[in-house]
PDB file of C-alpha atoms in Angstrom:
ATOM      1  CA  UNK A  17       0.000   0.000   0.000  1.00 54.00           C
ATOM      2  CA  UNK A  18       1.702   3.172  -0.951  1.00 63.00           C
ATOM      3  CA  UNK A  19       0.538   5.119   2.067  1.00 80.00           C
ATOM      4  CA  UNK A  20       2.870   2.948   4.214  1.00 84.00           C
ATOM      5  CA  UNK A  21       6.647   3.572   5.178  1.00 87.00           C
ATOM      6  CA  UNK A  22       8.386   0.246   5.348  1.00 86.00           C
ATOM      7  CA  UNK A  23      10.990   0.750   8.592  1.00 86.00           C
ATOM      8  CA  UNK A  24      14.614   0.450   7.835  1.00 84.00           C
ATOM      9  CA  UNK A  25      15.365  -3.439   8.465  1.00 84.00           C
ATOM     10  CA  UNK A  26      11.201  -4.504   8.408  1.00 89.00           C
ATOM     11  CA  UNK A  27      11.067  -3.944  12.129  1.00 88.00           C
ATOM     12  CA  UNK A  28      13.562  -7.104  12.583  1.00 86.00           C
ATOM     13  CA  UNK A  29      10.651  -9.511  10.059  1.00 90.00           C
ATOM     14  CA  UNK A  30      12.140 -11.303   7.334  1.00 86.00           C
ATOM     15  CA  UNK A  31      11.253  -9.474   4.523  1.00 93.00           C
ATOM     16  CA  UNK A  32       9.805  -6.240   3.097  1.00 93.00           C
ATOM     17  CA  UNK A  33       6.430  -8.243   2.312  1.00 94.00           C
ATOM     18  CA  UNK A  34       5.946  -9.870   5.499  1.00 94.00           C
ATOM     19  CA  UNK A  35       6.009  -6.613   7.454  1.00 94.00           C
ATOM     20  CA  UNK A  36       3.545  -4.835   4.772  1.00 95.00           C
ATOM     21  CA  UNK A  37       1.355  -7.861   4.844  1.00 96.00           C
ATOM     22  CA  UNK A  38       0.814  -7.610   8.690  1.00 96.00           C
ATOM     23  CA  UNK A  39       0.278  -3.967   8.438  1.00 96.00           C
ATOM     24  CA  UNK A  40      -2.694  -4.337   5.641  1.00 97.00           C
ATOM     25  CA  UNK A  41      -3.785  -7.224   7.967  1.00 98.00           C
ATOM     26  CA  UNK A  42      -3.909  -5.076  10.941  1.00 97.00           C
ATOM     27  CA  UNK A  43      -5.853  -2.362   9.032  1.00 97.00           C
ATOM     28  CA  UNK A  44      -8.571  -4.859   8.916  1.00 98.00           C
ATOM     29  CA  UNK A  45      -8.336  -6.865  12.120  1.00 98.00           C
ATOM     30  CA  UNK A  46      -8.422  -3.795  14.004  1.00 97.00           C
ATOM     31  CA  UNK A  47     -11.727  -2.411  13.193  1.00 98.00           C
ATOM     32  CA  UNK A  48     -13.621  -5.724  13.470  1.00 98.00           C
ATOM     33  CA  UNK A  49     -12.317  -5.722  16.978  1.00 98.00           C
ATOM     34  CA  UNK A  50     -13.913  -2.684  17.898  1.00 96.00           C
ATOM     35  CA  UNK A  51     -16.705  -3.200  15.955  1.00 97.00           C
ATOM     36  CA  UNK A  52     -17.591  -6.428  18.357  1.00 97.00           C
ATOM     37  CA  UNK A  53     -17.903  -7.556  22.077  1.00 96.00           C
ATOM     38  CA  UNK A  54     -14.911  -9.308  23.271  1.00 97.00           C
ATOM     39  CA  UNK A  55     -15.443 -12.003  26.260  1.00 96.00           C
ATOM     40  CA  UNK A  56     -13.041 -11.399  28.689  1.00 94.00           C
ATOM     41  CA  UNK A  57     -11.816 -15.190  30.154  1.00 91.00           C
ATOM     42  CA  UNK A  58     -12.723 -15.627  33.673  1.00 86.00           C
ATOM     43  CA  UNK A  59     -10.264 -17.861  34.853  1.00 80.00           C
ATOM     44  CA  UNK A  60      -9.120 -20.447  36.043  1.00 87.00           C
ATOM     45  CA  UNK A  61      -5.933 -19.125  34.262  1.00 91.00           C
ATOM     46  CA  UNK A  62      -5.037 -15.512  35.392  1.00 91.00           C
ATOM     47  CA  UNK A  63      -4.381 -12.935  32.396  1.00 93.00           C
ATOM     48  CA  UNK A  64      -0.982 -12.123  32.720  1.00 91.00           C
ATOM     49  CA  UNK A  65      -0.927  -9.308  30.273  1.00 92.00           C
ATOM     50  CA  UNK A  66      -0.482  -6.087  31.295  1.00 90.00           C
ATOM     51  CA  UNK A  67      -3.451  -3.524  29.965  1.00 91.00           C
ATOM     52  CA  UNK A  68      -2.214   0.102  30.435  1.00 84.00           C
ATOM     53  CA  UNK A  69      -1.281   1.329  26.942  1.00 75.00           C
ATOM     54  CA  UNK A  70      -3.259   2.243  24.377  1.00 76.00           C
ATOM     55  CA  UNK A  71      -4.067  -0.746  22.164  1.00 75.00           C
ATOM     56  CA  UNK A  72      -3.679  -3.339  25.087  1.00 81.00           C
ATOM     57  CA  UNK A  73      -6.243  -1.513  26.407  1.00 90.00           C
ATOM     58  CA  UNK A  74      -8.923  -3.486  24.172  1.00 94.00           C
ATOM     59  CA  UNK A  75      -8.747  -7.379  25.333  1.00 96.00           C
ATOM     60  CA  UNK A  76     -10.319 -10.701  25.584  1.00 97.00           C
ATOM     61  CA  UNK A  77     -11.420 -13.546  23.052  1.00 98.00           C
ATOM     62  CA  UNK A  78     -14.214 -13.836  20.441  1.00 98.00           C
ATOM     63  CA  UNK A  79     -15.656 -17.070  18.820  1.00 98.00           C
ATOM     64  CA  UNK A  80     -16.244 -16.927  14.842  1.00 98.00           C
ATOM     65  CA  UNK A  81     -18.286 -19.989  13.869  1.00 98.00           C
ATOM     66  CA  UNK A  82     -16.762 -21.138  10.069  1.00 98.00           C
ATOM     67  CA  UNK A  83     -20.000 -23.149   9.544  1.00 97.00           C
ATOM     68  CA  UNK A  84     -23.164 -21.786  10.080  1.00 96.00           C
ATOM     69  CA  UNK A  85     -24.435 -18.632  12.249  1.00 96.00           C
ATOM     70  CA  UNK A  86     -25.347 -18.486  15.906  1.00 95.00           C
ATOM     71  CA  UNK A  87     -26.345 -16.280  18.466  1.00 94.00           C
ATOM     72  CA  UNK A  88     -23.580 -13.932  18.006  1.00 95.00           C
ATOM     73  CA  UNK A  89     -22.772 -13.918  14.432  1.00 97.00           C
ATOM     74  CA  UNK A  90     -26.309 -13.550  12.169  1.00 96.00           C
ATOM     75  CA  UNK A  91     -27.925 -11.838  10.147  1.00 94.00           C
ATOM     76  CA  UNK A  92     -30.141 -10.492  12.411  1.00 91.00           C
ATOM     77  CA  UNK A  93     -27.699  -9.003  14.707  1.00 92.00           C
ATOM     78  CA  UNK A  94     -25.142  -6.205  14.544  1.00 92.00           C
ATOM     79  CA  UNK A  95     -22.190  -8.474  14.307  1.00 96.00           C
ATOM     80  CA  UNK A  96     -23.042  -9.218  10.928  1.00 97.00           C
ATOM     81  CA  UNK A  97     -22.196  -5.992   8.967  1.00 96.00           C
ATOM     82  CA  UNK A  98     -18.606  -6.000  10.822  1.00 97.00           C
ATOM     83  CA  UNK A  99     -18.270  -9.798   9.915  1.00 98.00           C
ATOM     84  CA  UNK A 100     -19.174  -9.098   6.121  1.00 97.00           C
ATOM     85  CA  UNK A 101     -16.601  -6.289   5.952  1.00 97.00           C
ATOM     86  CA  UNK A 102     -13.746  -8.873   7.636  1.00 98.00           C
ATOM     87  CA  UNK A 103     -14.779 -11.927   5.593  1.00 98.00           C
ATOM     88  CA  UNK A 104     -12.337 -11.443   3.148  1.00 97.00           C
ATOM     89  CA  UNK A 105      -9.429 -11.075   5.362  1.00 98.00           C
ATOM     90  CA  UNK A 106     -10.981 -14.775   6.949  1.00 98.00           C
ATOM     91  CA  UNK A 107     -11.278 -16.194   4.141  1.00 98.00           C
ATOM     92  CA  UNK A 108      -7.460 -15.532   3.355  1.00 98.00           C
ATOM     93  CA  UNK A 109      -6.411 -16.782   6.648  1.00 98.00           C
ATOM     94  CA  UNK A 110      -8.515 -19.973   6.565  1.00 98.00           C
ATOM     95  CA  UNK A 111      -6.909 -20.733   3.356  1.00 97.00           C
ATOM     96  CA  UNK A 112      -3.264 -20.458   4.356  1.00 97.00           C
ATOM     97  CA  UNK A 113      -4.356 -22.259   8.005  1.00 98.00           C
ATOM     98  CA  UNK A 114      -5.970 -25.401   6.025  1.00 98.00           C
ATOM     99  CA  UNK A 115      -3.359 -25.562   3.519  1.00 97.00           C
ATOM    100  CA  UNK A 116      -0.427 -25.717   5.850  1.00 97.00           C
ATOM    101  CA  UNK A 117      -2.519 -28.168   7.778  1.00 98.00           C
ATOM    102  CA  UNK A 118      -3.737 -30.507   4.898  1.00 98.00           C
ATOM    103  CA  UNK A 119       0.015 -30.798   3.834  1.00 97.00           C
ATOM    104  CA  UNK A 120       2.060 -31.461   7.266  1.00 97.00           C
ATOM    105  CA  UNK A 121      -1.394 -33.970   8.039  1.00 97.00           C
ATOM    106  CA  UNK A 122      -1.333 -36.071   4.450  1.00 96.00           C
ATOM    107  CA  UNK A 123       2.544 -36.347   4.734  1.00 96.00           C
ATOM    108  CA  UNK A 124       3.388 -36.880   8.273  1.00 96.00           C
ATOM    109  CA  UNK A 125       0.005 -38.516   9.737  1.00 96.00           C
ATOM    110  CA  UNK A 126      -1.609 -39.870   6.265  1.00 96.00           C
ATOM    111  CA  UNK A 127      -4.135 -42.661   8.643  1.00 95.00           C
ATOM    112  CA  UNK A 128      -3.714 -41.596  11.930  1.00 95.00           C
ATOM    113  CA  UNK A 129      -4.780 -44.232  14.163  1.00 93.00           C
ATOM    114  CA  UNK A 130      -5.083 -47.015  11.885  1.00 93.00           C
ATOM    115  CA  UNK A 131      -7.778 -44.886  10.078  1.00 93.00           C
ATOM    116  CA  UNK A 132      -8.094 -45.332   5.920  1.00 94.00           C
ATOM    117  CA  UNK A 133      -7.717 -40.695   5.988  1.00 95.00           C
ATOM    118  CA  UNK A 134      -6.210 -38.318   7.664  1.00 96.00           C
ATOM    119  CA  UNK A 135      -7.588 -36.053   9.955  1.00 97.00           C
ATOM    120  CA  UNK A 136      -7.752 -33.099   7.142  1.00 98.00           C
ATOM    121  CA  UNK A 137      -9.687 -35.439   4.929  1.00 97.00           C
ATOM    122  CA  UNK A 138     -12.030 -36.340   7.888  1.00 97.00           C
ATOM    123  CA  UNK A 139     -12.669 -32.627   8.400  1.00 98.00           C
ATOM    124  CA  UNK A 140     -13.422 -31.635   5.242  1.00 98.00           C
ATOM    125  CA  UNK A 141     -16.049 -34.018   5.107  1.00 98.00           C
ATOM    126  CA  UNK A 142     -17.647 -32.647   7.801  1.00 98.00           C
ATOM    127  CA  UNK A 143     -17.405 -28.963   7.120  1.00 98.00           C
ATOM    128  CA  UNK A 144     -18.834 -29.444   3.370  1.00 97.00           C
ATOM    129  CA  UNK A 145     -21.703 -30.779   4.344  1.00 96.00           C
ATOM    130  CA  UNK A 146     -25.355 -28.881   3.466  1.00 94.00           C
ATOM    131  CA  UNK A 147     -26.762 -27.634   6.199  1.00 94.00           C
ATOM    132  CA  UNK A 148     -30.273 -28.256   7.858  1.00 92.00           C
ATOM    133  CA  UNK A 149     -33.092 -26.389   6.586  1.00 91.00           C
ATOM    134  CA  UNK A 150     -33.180 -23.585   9.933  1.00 90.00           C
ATOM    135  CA  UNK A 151     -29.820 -22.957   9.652  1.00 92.00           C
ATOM    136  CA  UNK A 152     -27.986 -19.599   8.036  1.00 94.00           C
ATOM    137  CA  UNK A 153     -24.570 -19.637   6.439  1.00 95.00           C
ATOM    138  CA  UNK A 154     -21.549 -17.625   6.942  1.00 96.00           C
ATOM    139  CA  UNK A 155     -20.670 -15.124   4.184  1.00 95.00           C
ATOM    140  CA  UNK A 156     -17.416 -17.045   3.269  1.00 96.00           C
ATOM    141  CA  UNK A 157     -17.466 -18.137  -0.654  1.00 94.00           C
ATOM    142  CA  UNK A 158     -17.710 -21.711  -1.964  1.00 92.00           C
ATOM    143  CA  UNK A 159     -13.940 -21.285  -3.237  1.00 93.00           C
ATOM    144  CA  UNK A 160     -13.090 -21.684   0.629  1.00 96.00           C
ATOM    145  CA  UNK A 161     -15.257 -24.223   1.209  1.00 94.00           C
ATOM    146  CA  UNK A 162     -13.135 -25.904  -1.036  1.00 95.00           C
ATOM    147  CA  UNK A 163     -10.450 -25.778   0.926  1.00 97.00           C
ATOM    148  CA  UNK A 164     -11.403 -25.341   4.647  1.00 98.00           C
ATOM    149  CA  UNK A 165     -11.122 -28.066   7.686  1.00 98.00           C
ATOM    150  CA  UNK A 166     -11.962 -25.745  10.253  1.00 99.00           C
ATOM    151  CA  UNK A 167     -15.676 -25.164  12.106  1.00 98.00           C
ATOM    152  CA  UNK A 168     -14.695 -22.083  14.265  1.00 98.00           C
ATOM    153  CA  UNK A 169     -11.757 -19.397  14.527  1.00 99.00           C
ATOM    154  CA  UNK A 170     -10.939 -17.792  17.744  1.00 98.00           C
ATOM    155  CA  UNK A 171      -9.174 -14.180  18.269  1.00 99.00           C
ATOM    156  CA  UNK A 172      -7.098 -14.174  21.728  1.00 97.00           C
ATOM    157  CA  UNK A 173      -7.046  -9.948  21.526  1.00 97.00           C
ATOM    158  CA  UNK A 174      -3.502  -9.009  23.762  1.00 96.00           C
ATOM    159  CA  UNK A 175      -4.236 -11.546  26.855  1.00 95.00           C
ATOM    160  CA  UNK A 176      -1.341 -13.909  28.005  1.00 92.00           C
ATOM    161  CA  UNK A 177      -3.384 -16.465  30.320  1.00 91.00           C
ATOM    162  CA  UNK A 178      -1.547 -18.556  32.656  1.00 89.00           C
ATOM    163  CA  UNK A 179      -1.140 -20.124  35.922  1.00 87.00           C
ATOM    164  CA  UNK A 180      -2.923 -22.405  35.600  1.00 87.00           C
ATOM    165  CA  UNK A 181      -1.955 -23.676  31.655  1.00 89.00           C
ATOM    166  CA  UNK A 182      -5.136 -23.571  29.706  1.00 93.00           C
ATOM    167  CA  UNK A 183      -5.711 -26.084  26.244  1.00 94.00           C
ATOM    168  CA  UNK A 184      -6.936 -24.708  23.601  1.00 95.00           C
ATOM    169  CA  UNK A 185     -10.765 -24.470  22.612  1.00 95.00           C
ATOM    170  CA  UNK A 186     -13.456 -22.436  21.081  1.00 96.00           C
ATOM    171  CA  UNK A 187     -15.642 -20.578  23.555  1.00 95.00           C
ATOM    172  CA  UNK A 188     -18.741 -22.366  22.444  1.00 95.00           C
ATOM    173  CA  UNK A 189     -21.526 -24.680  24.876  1.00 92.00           C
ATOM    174  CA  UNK A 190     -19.504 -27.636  24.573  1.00 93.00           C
ATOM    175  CA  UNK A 191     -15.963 -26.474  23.311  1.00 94.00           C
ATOM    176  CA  UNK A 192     -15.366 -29.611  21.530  1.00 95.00           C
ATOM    177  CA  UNK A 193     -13.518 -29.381  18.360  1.00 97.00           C
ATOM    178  CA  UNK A 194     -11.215 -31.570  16.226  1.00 97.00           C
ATOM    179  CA  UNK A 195      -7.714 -32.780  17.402  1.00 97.00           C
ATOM    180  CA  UNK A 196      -5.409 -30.301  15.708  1.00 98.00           C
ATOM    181  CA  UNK A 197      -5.591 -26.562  16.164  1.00 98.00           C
ATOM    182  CA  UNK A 198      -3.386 -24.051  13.966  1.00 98.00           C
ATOM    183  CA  UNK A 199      -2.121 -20.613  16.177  1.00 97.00           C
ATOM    184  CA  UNK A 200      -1.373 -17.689  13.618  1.00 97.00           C
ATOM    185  CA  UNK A 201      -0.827 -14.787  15.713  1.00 96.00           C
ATOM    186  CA  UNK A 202      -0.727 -10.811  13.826  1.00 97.00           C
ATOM    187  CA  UNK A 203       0.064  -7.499  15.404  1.00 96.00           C
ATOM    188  CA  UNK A 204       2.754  -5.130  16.821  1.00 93.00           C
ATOM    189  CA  UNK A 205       4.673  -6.609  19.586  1.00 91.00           C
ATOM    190  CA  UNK A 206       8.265  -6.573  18.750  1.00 87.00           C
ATOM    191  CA  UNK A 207      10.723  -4.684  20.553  1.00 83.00           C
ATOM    192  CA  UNK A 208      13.940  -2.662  18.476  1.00 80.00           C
ATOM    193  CA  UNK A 209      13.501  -5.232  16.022  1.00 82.00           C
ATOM    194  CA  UNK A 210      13.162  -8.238  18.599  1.00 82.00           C
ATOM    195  CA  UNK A 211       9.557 -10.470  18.146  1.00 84.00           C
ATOM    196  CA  UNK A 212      10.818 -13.047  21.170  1.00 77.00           C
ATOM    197  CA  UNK A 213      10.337 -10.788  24.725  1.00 74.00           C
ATOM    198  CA  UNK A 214       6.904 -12.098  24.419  1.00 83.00           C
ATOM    199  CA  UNK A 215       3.886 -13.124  22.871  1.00 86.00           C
ATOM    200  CA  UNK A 216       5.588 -16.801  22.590  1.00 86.00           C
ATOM    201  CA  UNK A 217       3.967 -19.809  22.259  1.00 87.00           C
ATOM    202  CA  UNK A 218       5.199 -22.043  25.303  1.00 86.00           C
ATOM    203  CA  UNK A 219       4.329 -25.878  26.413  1.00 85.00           C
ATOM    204  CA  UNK A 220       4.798 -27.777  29.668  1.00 83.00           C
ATOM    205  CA  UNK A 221       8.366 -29.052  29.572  1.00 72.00           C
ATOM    206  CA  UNK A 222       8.863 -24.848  28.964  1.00 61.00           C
ATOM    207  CA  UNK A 223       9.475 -25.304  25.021  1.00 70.00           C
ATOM    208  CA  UNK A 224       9.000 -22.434  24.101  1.00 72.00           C
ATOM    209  CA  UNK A 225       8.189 -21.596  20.622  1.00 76.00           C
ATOM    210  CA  UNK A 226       8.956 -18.030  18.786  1.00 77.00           C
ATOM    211  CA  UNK A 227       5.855 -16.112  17.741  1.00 86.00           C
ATOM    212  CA  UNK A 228       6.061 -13.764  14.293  1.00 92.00           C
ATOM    213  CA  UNK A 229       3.296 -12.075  12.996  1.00 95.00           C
ATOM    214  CA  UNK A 230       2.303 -14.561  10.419  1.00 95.00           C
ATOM    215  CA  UNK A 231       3.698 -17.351  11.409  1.00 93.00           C
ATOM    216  CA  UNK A 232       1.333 -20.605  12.167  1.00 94.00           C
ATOM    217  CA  UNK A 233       1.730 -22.999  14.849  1.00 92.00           C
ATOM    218  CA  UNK A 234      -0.046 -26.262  15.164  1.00 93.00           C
ATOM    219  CA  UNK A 235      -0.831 -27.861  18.219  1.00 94.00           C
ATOM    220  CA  UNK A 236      -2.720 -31.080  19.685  1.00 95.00           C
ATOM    221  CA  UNK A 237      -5.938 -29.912  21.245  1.00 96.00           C
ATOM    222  CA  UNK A 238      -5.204 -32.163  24.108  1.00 96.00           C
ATOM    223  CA  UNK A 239      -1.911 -29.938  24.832  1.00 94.00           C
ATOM    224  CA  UNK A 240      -1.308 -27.168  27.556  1.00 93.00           C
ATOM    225  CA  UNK A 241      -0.315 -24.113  26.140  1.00 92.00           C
ATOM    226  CA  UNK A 242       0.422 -20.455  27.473  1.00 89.00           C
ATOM    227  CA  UNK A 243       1.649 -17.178  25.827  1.00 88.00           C
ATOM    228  CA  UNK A 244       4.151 -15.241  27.441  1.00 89.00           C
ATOM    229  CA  UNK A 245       2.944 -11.800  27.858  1.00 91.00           C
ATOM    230  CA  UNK A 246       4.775  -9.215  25.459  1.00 89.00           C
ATOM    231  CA  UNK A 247       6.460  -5.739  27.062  1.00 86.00           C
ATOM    232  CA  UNK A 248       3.811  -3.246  27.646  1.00 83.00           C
ATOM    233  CA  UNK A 249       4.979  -0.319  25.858  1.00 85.00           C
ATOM    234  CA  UNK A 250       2.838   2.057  23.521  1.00 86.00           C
ATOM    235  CA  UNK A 251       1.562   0.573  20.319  1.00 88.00           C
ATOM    236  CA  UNK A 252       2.280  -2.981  21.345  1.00 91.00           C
ATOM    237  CA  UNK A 253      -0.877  -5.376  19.887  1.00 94.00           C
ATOM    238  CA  UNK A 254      -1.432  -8.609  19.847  1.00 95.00           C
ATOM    239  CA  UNK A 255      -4.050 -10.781  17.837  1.00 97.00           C
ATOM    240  CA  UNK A 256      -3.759 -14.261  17.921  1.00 97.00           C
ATOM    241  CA  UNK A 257      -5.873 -16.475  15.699  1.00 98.00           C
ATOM    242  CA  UNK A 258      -6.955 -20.172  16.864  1.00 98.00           C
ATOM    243  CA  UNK A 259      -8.587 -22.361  14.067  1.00 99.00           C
ATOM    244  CA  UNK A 260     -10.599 -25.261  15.472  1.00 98.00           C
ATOM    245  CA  UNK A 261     -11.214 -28.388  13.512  1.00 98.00           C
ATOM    246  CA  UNK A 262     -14.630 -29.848  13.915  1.00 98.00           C
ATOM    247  CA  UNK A 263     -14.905 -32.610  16.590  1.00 97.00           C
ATOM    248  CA  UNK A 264     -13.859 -35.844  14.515  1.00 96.00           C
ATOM    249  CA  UNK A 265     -16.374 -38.838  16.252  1.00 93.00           C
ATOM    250  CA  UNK A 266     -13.252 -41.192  14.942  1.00 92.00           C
ATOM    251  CA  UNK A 267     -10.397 -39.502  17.247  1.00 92.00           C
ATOM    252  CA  UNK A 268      -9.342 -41.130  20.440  1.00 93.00           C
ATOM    253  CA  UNK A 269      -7.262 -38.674  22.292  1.00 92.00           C
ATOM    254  CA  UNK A 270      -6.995 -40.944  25.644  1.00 93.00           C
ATOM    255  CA  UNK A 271      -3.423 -41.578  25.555  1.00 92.00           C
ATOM    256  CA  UNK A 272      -2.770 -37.985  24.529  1.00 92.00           C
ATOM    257  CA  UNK A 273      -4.444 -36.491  27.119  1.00 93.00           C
ATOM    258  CA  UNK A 274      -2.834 -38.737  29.255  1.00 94.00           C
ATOM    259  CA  UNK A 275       0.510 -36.870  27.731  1.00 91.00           C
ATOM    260  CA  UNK A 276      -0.491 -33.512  28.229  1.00 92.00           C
ATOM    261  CA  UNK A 277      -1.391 -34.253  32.196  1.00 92.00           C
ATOM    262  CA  UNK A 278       1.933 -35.866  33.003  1.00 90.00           C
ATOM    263  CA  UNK A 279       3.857 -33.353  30.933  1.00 88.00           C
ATOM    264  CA  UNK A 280       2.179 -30.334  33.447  1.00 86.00           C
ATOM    265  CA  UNK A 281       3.096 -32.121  36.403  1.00 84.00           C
ATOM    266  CA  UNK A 282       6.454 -31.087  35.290  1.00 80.00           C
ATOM    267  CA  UNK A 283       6.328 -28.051  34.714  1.00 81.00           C
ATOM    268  CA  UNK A 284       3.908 -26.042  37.099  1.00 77.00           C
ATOM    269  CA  UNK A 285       4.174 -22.453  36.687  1.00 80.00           C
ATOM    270  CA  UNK A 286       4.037 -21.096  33.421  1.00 80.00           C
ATOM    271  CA  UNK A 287       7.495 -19.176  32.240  1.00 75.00           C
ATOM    272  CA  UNK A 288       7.578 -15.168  32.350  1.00 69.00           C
ATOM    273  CA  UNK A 289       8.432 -13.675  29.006  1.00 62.00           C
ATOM    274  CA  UNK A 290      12.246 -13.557  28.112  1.00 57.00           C
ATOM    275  CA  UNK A 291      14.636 -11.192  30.383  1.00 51.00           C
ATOM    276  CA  UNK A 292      11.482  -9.761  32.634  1.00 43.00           C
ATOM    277  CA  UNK A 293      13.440  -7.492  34.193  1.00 42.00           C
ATOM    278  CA  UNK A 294      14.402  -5.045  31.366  1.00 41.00           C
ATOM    279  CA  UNK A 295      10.480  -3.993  31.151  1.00 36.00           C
TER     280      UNK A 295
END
């Protein structure tokens, strides 16, 4: 966009189009934010994010359904003008979310569990199915639903929760979804040219995993996660985008649940971000 002035050194991203792309991303994300109620989480996990500066100001989660509407999102309500004007910018992130999906699933875990697909294939059923007479669409074209394995996308808006670790899950009755979720986080959190003070993506055993805007992250459903909480200086934003698979009848995550438990006996307390003490 020509209105924009590219930073010497792309604010320490790898290239001149990644920062540009999360700038023209932000343009959008931002005012479907405001434009909607965000649900801020209640615990048990504390929200370790600090909320004095301007954009940090605005936090807490929202549930998209992929599907079909509810309560929140339909015609009927004022969500729906807000969600119309962001659908494109969804529609591009489900894409790049189910593609990177569909390709580490078919090659690395083509039958998972003895099963004759994988888990993307077993999706995609499910999500391209016609839906019951009393129930709306979403205003997302058929060229995604081409494409798409996910029933709902979540946006964590600059909250770190933690202590106790939370798993991922959409904030719907039942919170069920499929067994793989895929973390693409987009915003403004870097500091002189440094992504990694926070706004990582950490597991039990503290692995922690660096966090660019753009960057996607898969993760078990059955895993503990928490984000370190980035510096709180002026500007700093943070949107991080969970896509939810819908719940696959077939799965049996018993022994991976059974994983994730024994790995957070290990590992208690949820790590501060990076070198606390220079913020």
């Amino acid at each position: 966009m020509s209105d924009l002035v590219v930073p010497p050194g792309y604010d320490g991203l790898w290239s001149r189009e990644m920062w540009v792309q999360n700038q023209v991303n932000l343009r959008t994300i931002r005012p479907f934010i405001s434009a909607v109620e965000l649900t801020v989480p209640s615990g048990p996990s504390t929200d370790l994010q600090s909320h004095e500066n301007d954009a940090a100001k605005i936090y807490g989660r929202i549930t998209i359904p992929v599907l079909a509407q509810n309560a929140t999102f339909t015609e009927d309500n004022e969500n729906w003008n807000a969600l119309k004007t962001f659908a494109p910018t969804l529609e591009k992130f489900l894409c790049m979310a189910s593609k990177v999906l569909r390709e580490d699933l078919e090659k690395n875990y083509p039958t998972p569990q003895g099963r004759t697909r994988s888990d993307y294939k077993a999706a995609l059923e499910i999500c391209q199915r016609a839906l019951p007479a009393d129930r709306g669409g979403m205003p997302f074209s058929d060229e995604i639903r081409s494409v798409n394995c996910f029933s709902h996308i979540r946006i964590s808006v600059n909250i770190s929760m933690g202590n106790p670790w939370e798993k991922l899950k959409p904030d719907t009755d039942t919170g069920a979804c499929g067994p793989w979720v895929v973390v693409v986080p987009w915003g403004q959190w870097g500091v002189s040219g440094d992504w990694l003070y926070g706004g990582r993506l950490v597991t039990p055993y503290y692995l922690n995993h660096g966090s660019y805007p753009g960057r996607s992250f898969q993760v078990r459903k059955e895993m503990y996660v928490h984000n370190t909480p980035f510096s709180p200086i002026p500007g700093s934003e943070r949107y991080q985008f969970e896509f939810f698979m819908p719940h696959l009848p077939e799965h049996n995550g018993e022994a991976y649940e059974g994983t994730a438990e024994a790995e957070k006996q290990l590992s208690t307390q949820c790590p501060p971000m990076r070198n606390p003490g220079r913020f």
